[in-house]
Amino acid sequence: MATSRSSDTKEVVYEWEGKDKNGKQVRGETRAAGENQVKSTLRRQGITPTKIKKRRMGSGKSIKPKDLAIFTRQLATMMKAGVPLLQAFDIVGRGNPNPSVTKLLNDIRMDVETGTSLSVAFRKFPIYFDNLYCNLVEAGESAGILDQLLDRLAVYMEKTEAIKSKIKSALMYPITVLIVAFVVVAVIMIFVIPSFKSVFSSFGGELPTPTLMVIAMSEFFIAYWYLIFGGIGGGVYYFLESWKRSTKVQAFMDRLMRKLPIFGVLVEKSCIARWTRTLSTMFAAGVPLVEALDSVGGAAGNIVYAEATVKIQQEVSTGTALTAAMSNANLFPSMVLQMCAIGEESGAIDHMLGKAADFYEAEVDDMVAGISSLMEPIIIVILGTVIGGIVVAMYLPIFKLGQVV
């Protein structure tokens, strides 16, 4: 008799050991609502359990896009190798080091096991699987080429994550150095400058203006260090949380990032690369243009391109050619427009957009390398100026004292 799974029943993974009909020692894992259910399941299989214990899942880390990209690649590889879908989910879930991913995959597997299609099971978790992901999986199920579309999806996610990683690495170096510089300056102000101040007080003469300024800054740091560190830490935390949760702040920052010197060009090229890569992937999967544009705007990662995509979709739905609609948006370079036009004429728009995405992904790689090498001397000059200025200001009275002597 089949046991119905209640939505209120929390199932967990149990590890068990036992003996089969031939007396051979066997072990394995079973997902169930309790030990009694495990025992009854094993007995039906002719296994006499000797030991059953609940597997400790741990609290688990959050599920990141990189985890989903790895899962998609593993699932695509196993399906191409002919592994059944449910067995593939078992293998991927059991081998994943993140318990949160394991739980997510087990939930999806149980939905599929009860007859739900894979795309519908994915749509129950929109926080992890967006419309683009679900639409491609649905197209693959309908056409019977799920393994091929999962492979395309894995390539798309890997390239998207690679672009994000490169941009983060370009920004991380200067931010890290500036944070370390601020900490070093704060230590000098709080612990080093007061020692010089006690020495200068014995001179009895008038101190130079730069020295007085540095001493005043040191006294301010000592008096209000908790406000300075608390204000900066709280301000950064509040800003990042607002950026994450507030649509208005996100829109402001997306527009601001495009206007920044040097970094603005990098952001723009990365958005174009993701936009063209997403549309190319959707076209290759056979998704209609108007429906494909639903997912393209959000995948670009910038509200400017999301808003432009909505206008492009509206124009395309009324009969305007894609190239003309993209040209009206005034966001895409002439090279992308020309390749799109060639693709429309030749019927190979997915191939041409893919080539455009390859070009701009290479441009992002080159820019990240150039920015990294450019930022290094700039940061050294800034740090040398700040710390060198403090040192010179503190030694000026000693130099003057030597001249008097």
Short mmCIF file of C-alpha atoms in Angstrom, two decimals:
data_model
loop_
_atom_site.label_atom_id
_atom_site.label_comp_id
_atom_site.label_asym_id
_atom_site.label_seq_id
_atom_site.Cartn_x
_atom_site.Cartn_y
_atom_site.Cartn_z
CA MET A 1 0.00 0.00 0.00
CA ALA A 2 1.45 3.38 -1.04
CA THR A 3 1.94 5.93 1.66
CA SER A 4 0.71 9.40 0.77
CA ARG A 5 3.12 12.20 1.52
CA SER A 6 1.47 14.92 3.58
CA SER A 7 2.61 18.50 3.11
CA ASP A 8 2.95 18.76 6.87
CA THR A 9 5.27 15.71 7.16
CA LYS A 10 8.92 16.64 7.28
CA GLU A 11 11.05 13.98 5.64
CA VAL A 12 14.73 13.58 6.46
CA VAL A 13 17.53 11.28 5.35
CA TYR A 14 18.24 8.17 7.44
CA GLU A 15 21.42 6.11 7.17
CA TRP A 16 20.88 2.40 7.78
CA GLU A 17 22.75 -0.88 8.04
CA GLY A 18 21.25 -4.37 7.84
CA LYS A 19 21.30 -7.84 6.30
CA ASP A 20 19.61 -9.00 3.13
CA LYS A 21 17.89 -12.37 2.52
CA ASN A 22 21.26 -14.06 2.02
CA GLY A 23 22.65 -12.69 5.28
CA LYS A 24 24.95 -10.27 3.48
CA GLN A 25 25.72 -6.99 5.26
CA VAL A 26 24.27 -4.01 3.36
CA ARG A 27 23.98 -0.30 4.04
CA GLY A 28 22.41 2.73 2.43
CA GLU A 29 20.31 5.87 2.79
CA THR A 30 16.55 6.37 2.76
CA ARG A 31 14.50 9.56 2.89
CA ALA A 32 11.49 9.09 5.19
CA ALA A 33 9.34 10.78 7.82
CA GLY A 34 10.50 8.51 10.66
CA GLU A 35 12.37 5.34 11.66
CA ASN A 36 9.24 3.17 11.46
CA GLN A 37 8.76 4.16 7.84
CA VAL A 38 12.40 3.25 7.12
CA LYS A 39 11.99 -0.15 8.78
CA SER A 40 8.83 -0.97 6.84
CA THR A 41 10.46 0.13 3.56
CA LEU A 42 13.51 -2.05 4.21
CA ARG A 43 11.42 -5.07 5.21
CA ARG A 44 9.50 -4.82 1.93
CA GLN A 45 12.89 -4.99 0.19
CA GLY A 46 13.83 -8.11 2.16
CA ILE A 47 16.34 -6.32 4.38
CA THR A 48 16.50 -6.75 8.14
CA PRO A 49 17.74 -3.45 9.61
CA THR A 50 20.30 -3.59 12.43
CA LYS A 51 21.09 0.10 12.73
CA ILE A 52 19.16 3.22 11.71
CA LYS A 53 20.24 6.78 12.43
CA LYS A 54 19.23 10.20 11.21
CA ARG A 55 21.86 11.86 9.03
CA ARG A 56 23.02 15.19 10.39
CA MET A 57 22.41 17.76 7.70
CA GLY A 58 23.84 20.79 9.47
CA SER A 59 22.45 24.27 9.07
CA GLY A 60 23.82 24.53 5.53
CA LYS A 61 25.09 27.47 3.61
CA SER A 62 22.98 29.65 1.36
CA ILE A 63 22.49 28.47 -2.22
CA LYS A 64 24.48 30.61 -4.63
CA PRO A 65 24.19 30.88 -8.44
CA LYS A 66 27.52 29.04 -8.71
CA ASP A 67 25.96 26.04 -6.90
CA LEU A 68 23.09 26.01 -9.40
CA ALA A 69 25.51 26.26 -12.33
CA ILE A 70 27.46 23.25 -11.04
CA PHE A 71 24.22 21.30 -10.49
CA THR A 72 23.03 22.09 -14.03
CA ARG A 73 26.33 20.96 -15.53
CA GLN A 74 26.28 17.70 -13.51
CA LEU A 75 22.64 16.99 -14.42
CA ALA A 76 23.31 17.68 -18.12
CA THR A 77 26.37 15.41 -18.12
CA MET A 78 24.53 12.51 -16.48
CA MET A 79 21.48 12.81 -18.73
CA LYS A 80 23.74 12.80 -21.80
CA ALA A 81 25.30 9.62 -20.42
CA GLY A 82 21.83 8.03 -20.25
CA VAL A 83 21.37 8.15 -16.47
CA PRO A 84 17.62 8.28 -15.58
CA LEU A 85 16.43 11.64 -14.26
CA LEU A 86 15.49 10.51 -10.74
CA GLN A 87 18.74 8.60 -10.33
CA ALA A 88 20.68 11.64 -11.56
CA PHE A 89 19.02 13.80 -8.90
CA ASP A 90 19.94 11.19 -6.26
CA ILE A 91 23.59 11.17 -7.32
CA VAL A 92 23.93 14.96 -7.52
CA GLY A 93 22.10 15.57 -4.24
CA ARG A 94 24.04 12.94 -2.31
CA GLY A 95 27.39 14.22 -3.57
CA ASN A 96 26.79 17.91 -2.94
CA PRO A 97 28.73 19.34 0.05
CA ASN A 98 26.06 21.98 0.76
CA PRO A 99 23.12 20.51 2.76
CA SER A 100 20.85 23.31 1.53
CA VAL A 101 21.41 22.24 -2.08
CA THR A 102 20.84 18.59 -1.11
CA LYS A 103 17.49 19.45 0.50
CA LEU A 104 16.43 21.54 -2.51
CA LEU A 105 17.25 18.73 -4.95
CA ASN A 106 15.48 16.15 -2.80
CA ASP A 107 12.33 18.31 -2.73
CA ILE A 108 12.43 18.66 -6.54
CA ARG A 109 13.08 14.93 -6.94
CA MET A 110 10.04 14.02 -4.83
CA ASP A 111 7.84 16.32 -6.93
CA VAL A 112 9.09 14.72 -10.14
CA GLU A 113 8.62 11.25 -8.63
CA THR A 114 4.92 11.96 -8.06
CA GLY A 115 4.42 12.81 -11.74
CA THR A 116 5.16 16.55 -11.83
CA SER A 117 7.14 17.72 -14.86
CA LEU A 118 10.67 18.96 -14.18
CA SER A 119 9.94 22.52 -15.31
CA VAL A 120 6.90 22.76 -13.02
CA ALA A 121 8.96 21.41 -10.12
CA PHE A 122 11.59 24.07 -10.79
CA ARG A 123 8.96 26.82 -10.94
CA LYS A 124 8.04 26.08 -7.30
CA PHE A 125 11.39 27.59 -6.32
CA PRO A 126 11.49 30.94 -8.19
CA ILE A 127 14.13 32.32 -5.84
CA TYR A 128 16.62 29.83 -7.35
CA PHE A 129 15.25 29.09 -10.83
CA ASP A 130 14.20 32.14 -12.85
CA ASN A 131 11.88 32.24 -15.86
CA LEU A 132 14.76 31.77 -18.28
CA TYR A 133 15.84 28.55 -16.56
CA CYS A 134 12.31 27.15 -16.35
CA ASN A 135 11.41 28.14 -19.92
CA LEU A 136 14.47 26.37 -21.34
CA VAL A 137 13.79 23.24 -19.29
CA GLU A 138 10.16 23.27 -20.45
CA ALA A 139 11.25 23.66 -24.07
CA GLY A 140 13.65 20.76 -23.65
CA GLU A 141 10.94 18.53 -22.16
CA SER A 142 8.50 19.40 -24.96
CA ALA A 143 11.01 18.74 -27.75
CA GLY A 144 12.59 15.68 -26.11
CA ILE A 145 16.03 17.29 -26.04
CA LEU A 146 16.28 18.05 -22.32
CA ASP A 147 19.91 16.92 -22.14
CA GLN A 148 20.93 19.32 -24.94
CA LEU A 149 19.13 22.30 -23.45
CA LEU A 150 20.51 21.58 -19.99
CA ASP A 151 23.96 21.62 -21.59
CA ARG A 152 23.23 25.00 -23.23
CA LEU A 153 21.87 26.28 -19.94
CA ALA A 154 24.98 25.11 -18.10
CA VAL A 155 27.23 26.90 -20.63
CA TYR A 156 25.17 30.07 -20.27
CA MET A 157 25.29 29.99 -16.46
CA GLU A 158 29.02 29.26 -16.42
CA LYS A 159 29.79 32.18 -18.74
CA THR A 160 27.50 34.51 -16.77
CA GLU A 161 29.15 33.56 -13.48
CA ALA A 162 32.58 33.99 -15.05
CA ILE A 163 31.75 37.58 -16.05
CA LYS A 164 30.42 38.38 -12.57
CA SER A 165 33.51 36.86 -10.98
CA LYS A 166 35.85 38.90 -13.16
CA ILE A 167 34.06 42.16 -12.34
CA LYS A 168 34.10 41.37 -8.63
CA SER A 169 37.82 40.59 -8.76
CA ALA A 170 38.47 43.90 -10.51
CA LEU A 171 36.62 45.78 -7.74
CA MET A 172 37.84 43.67 -4.83
CA TYR A 173 41.53 44.60 -5.05
CA PRO A 174 41.19 48.40 -4.69
CA ILE A 175 38.45 48.06 -2.05
CA THR A 176 40.57 45.68 0.04
CA VAL A 177 43.65 47.90 -0.19
CA LEU A 178 41.67 51.00 0.78
CA ILE A 179 40.17 49.23 3.81
CA VAL A 180 43.62 48.12 4.95
CA ALA A 181 44.94 51.66 4.40
CA PHE A 182 42.14 53.12 6.52
CA VAL A 183 42.89 50.68 9.34
CA VAL A 184 46.62 51.52 9.18
CA VAL A 185 45.92 55.26 9.26
CA ALA A 186 43.53 54.78 12.18
CA VAL A 187 46.18 52.84 14.14
CA ILE A 188 48.73 55.59 13.45
CA MET A 189 46.29 58.27 14.56
CA ILE A 190 45.22 56.49 17.76
CA PHE A 191 48.49 54.93 18.98
CA VAL A 192 51.48 56.53 17.22
CA ILE A 193 50.68 60.24 16.97
CA PRO A 194 50.00 60.65 20.75
CA SER A 195 53.59 59.47 21.41
CA PHE A 196 54.92 62.21 19.14
CA LYS A 197 52.61 64.73 20.77
CA SER A 198 54.07 64.06 24.23
CA VAL A 199 57.57 64.53 22.80
CA PHE A 200 56.65 67.79 21.03
CA SER A 201 55.06 69.22 24.21
CA SER A 202 58.53 69.26 25.82
CA PHE A 203 59.92 71.44 23.01
CA GLY A 204 58.00 74.49 24.16
CA GLY A 205 58.06 76.04 20.67
CA GLU A 206 55.32 76.60 18.10
CA LEU A 207 54.61 73.56 15.95
CA PRO A 208 54.27 73.74 12.13
CA THR A 209 50.74 73.91 10.69
CA PRO A 210 50.84 70.40 9.07
CA THR A 211 51.87 68.91 12.42
CA LEU A 212 49.07 70.73 14.25
CA MET A 213 46.56 69.45 11.67
CA VAL A 214 47.72 65.83 12.09
CA ILE A 215 47.63 66.14 15.90
CA ALA A 216 44.10 67.60 15.73
CA MET A 217 43.02 64.69 13.53
CA SER A 218 44.60 62.26 16.00
CA GLU A 219 42.74 63.85 18.93
CA PHE A 220 39.49 63.61 16.96
CA PHE A 221 40.13 59.91 16.24
CA ILE A 222 40.90 59.20 19.90
CA ALA A 223 37.83 61.10 21.14
CA TYR A 224 35.33 59.72 18.60
CA TRP A 225 36.84 56.44 17.34
CA TYR A 226 33.69 54.51 18.19
CA LEU A 227 31.56 56.96 16.21
CA ILE A 228 33.93 56.85 13.24
CA PHE A 229 34.16 53.06 13.04
CA GLY A 230 30.51 52.58 13.99
CA GLY A 231 29.33 55.23 11.54
CA ILE A 232 31.38 53.86 8.64
CA GLY A 233 30.49 50.23 9.42
CA GLY A 234 26.80 51.01 9.94
CA GLY A 235 26.69 53.23 6.87
CA VAL A 236 28.24 50.57 4.64
CA TYR A 237 25.90 47.89 6.05
CA TYR A 238 22.80 50.09 5.62
CA PHE A 239 23.84 51.03 2.08
CA LEU A 240 24.43 47.41 1.04
CA GLU A 241 21.13 46.29 2.57
CA SER A 242 19.30 49.16 0.85
CA TRP A 243 20.98 48.27 -2.41
CA LYS A 244 19.85 44.67 -1.98
CA ARG A 245 16.25 45.36 -0.93
CA SER A 246 15.20 48.77 -2.30
CA THR A 247 14.20 48.97 -5.95
CA LYS A 248 14.82 52.73 -6.02
CA VAL A 249 18.37 52.35 -4.68
CA GLN A 250 19.05 49.58 -7.18
CA ALA A 251 17.82 51.74 -10.04
CA PHE A 252 19.94 54.70 -8.87
CA MET A 253 23.07 52.55 -8.51
CA ASP A 254 22.55 50.81 -11.86
CA ARG A 255 22.37 54.17 -13.61
CA LEU A 256 25.30 55.55 -11.61
CA MET A 257 27.51 52.52 -12.35
CA ARG A 258 27.16 53.10 -16.10
CA LYS A 259 28.38 56.69 -15.73
CA LEU A 260 31.47 55.95 -13.64
CA PRO A 261 34.82 56.57 -15.35
CA ILE A 262 36.55 53.36 -16.49
CA PHE A 263 34.23 51.08 -14.46
CA GLY A 264 31.16 52.37 -16.33
CA VAL A 265 32.49 51.00 -19.63
CA LEU A 266 33.19 47.65 -17.94
CA VAL A 267 29.64 47.46 -16.54
CA GLU A 268 28.16 48.40 -19.91
CA LYS A 269 30.12 45.74 -21.81
CA SER A 270 29.27 43.06 -19.26
CA CYS A 271 25.56 43.94 -19.52
CA ILE A 272 25.69 43.72 -23.33
CA ALA A 273 27.50 40.37 -23.09
CA ARG A 274 24.86 38.93 -20.75
CA TRP A 275 21.98 40.42 -22.78
CA THR A 276 23.16 38.95 -26.07
CA ARG A 277 24.17 35.64 -24.48
CA THR A 278 20.72 35.24 -22.89
CA LEU A 279 18.81 36.04 -26.08
CA SER A 280 21.10 33.74 -28.08
CA THR A 281 20.46 30.87 -25.65
CA MET A 282 16.68 31.40 -25.75
CA PHE A 283 16.64 31.54 -29.57
CA ALA A 284 18.73 28.38 -29.83
CA ALA A 285 16.16 26.62 -27.62
CA GLY A 286 13.36 27.61 -29.99
CA VAL A 287 11.65 30.04 -27.61
CA PRO A 288 9.61 32.68 -29.52
CA LEU A 289 11.17 36.16 -29.61
CA VAL A 290 8.51 38.03 -27.63
CA GLU A 291 8.46 35.34 -24.95
CA ALA A 292 12.27 35.19 -24.88
CA LEU A 293 12.52 38.92 -24.21
CA ASP A 294 10.64 38.37 -20.92
CA SER A 295 13.76 36.77 -19.48
CA VAL A 296 16.44 38.79 -21.27
CA GLY A 297 16.04 42.12 -19.49
CA GLY A 298 16.41 40.76 -15.98
CA ALA A 299 19.37 38.59 -16.99
CA ALA A 300 21.36 41.68 -18.04
CA GLY A 301 21.67 42.63 -14.37
CA ASN A 302 20.99 46.34 -14.90
CA ILE A 303 17.68 48.15 -14.67
CA VAL A 304 18.56 50.40 -17.62
CA TYR A 305 18.70 47.36 -19.90
CA ALA A 306 15.65 45.82 -18.22
CA GLU A 307 13.56 48.93 -18.99
CA ALA A 308 14.93 49.08 -22.54
CA THR A 309 14.07 45.40 -23.06
CA VAL A 310 10.44 46.06 -22.09
CA LYS A 311 10.25 48.76 -24.80
CA ILE A 312 11.97 46.48 -27.32
CA GLN A 313 9.45 43.74 -26.52
CA GLN A 314 6.54 46.12 -27.02
CA GLU A 315 7.87 47.27 -30.40
CA VAL A 316 8.64 43.71 -31.57
CA SER A 317 5.15 42.54 -30.57
CA THR A 318 3.67 45.22 -32.88
CA GLY A 319 5.71 44.06 -35.88
CA THR A 320 8.93 46.07 -35.59
CA ALA A 321 12.13 44.23 -36.50
CA LEU A 322 14.39 43.31 -33.57
CA THR A 323 17.33 45.31 -34.94
CA ALA A 324 15.19 48.43 -35.36
CA ALA A 325 13.77 48.09 -31.84
CA MET A 326 17.27 47.63 -30.39
CA SER A 327 18.49 50.68 -32.33
CA ASN A 328 15.67 52.79 -30.88
CA ALA A 329 16.87 51.90 -27.36
CA ASN A 330 20.19 53.74 -27.94
CA LEU A 331 22.05 51.26 -25.72
CA PHE A 332 23.64 48.82 -28.14
CA PRO A 333 26.83 49.46 -30.15
CA SER A 334 26.72 49.43 -33.92
CA MET A 335 28.57 46.10 -34.06
CA VAL A 336 25.81 44.34 -32.09
CA LEU A 337 23.12 45.95 -34.25
CA GLN A 338 24.88 44.95 -37.48
CA MET A 339 25.35 41.35 -36.33
CA CYS A 340 21.73 41.20 -35.25
CA ALA A 341 20.62 42.54 -38.65
CA ILE A 342 22.74 39.93 -40.44
CA GLY A 343 21.27 37.26 -38.20
CA GLU A 344 17.71 38.36 -39.00
CA GLU A 345 18.41 38.28 -42.74
CA SER A 346 20.19 34.94 -42.68
CA GLY A 347 17.92 33.24 -40.12
CA ALA A 348 20.87 32.58 -37.82
CA ILE A 349 20.22 35.23 -35.21
CA ASP A 350 21.10 32.90 -32.33
CA HIS A 351 24.53 32.23 -33.87
CA MET A 352 25.25 35.92 -34.55
CA LEU A 353 24.15 37.01 -31.06
CA GLY A 354 26.33 34.24 -29.61
CA LYS A 355 29.31 35.64 -31.55
CA ALA A 356 28.55 39.13 -30.23
CA ALA A 357 28.41 37.72 -26.69
CA ASP A 358 31.78 35.98 -27.20
CA PHE A 359 33.32 39.26 -28.38
CA TYR A 360 32.07 41.30 -25.42
CA GLU A 361 32.99 38.59 -22.92
CA ALA A 362 36.54 38.77 -24.30
CA GLU A 363 36.38 42.57 -24.02
CA VAL A 364 35.40 42.25 -20.36
CA ASP A 365 38.37 39.92 -19.77
CA ASP A 366 40.76 42.42 -21.35
CA MET A 367 39.29 45.35 -19.43
CA VAL A 368 39.52 43.54 -16.09
CA ALA A 369 43.18 42.78 -16.74
CA GLY A 370 43.81 46.39 -17.78
CA ILE A 371 41.98 47.87 -14.78
CA SER A 372 43.86 45.61 -12.38
CA SER A 373 47.23 46.74 -13.74
CA LEU A 374 46.08 50.39 -13.85
CA MET A 375 44.71 50.50 -10.31
CA GLU A 376 47.89 49.19 -8.71
CA PRO A 377 50.10 52.26 -9.34
CA ILE A 378 47.20 54.64 -8.60
CA ILE A 379 46.58 53.02 -5.21
CA ILE A 380 50.31 53.07 -4.41
CA VAL A 381 50.48 56.80 -5.17
CA ILE A 382 47.42 57.52 -3.01
CA LEU A 383 48.70 55.47 -0.08
CA GLY A 384 52.17 56.95 -0.40
CA THR A 385 50.74 60.46 -0.39
CA VAL A 386 48.53 59.91 2.68
CA ILE A 387 50.93 57.95 4.87
CA GLY A 388 53.99 59.85 3.62
CA GLY A 389 52.24 63.15 4.37
CA ILE A 390 51.52 62.02 7.95
CA VAL A 391 55.14 60.96 8.48
CA VAL A 392 56.56 64.20 7.07
CA ALA A 393 54.14 66.29 9.16
CA MET A 394 55.26 64.53 12.34
CA TYR A 395 58.97 64.90 11.58
CA LEU A 396 58.83 68.59 10.60
CA PRO A 397 59.30 69.79 14.22
CA ILE A 398 62.33 67.51 14.60
CA PHE A 399 63.84 68.92 11.38
CA LYS A 400 63.27 72.49 12.62
CA LEU A 401 64.80 71.63 15.99
CA GLY A 402 67.90 70.31 14.23
CA GLN A 403 68.21 73.52 12.23
CA VAL A 404 68.04 75.61 15.44
CA VAL A 405 70.70 73.51 17.13
#
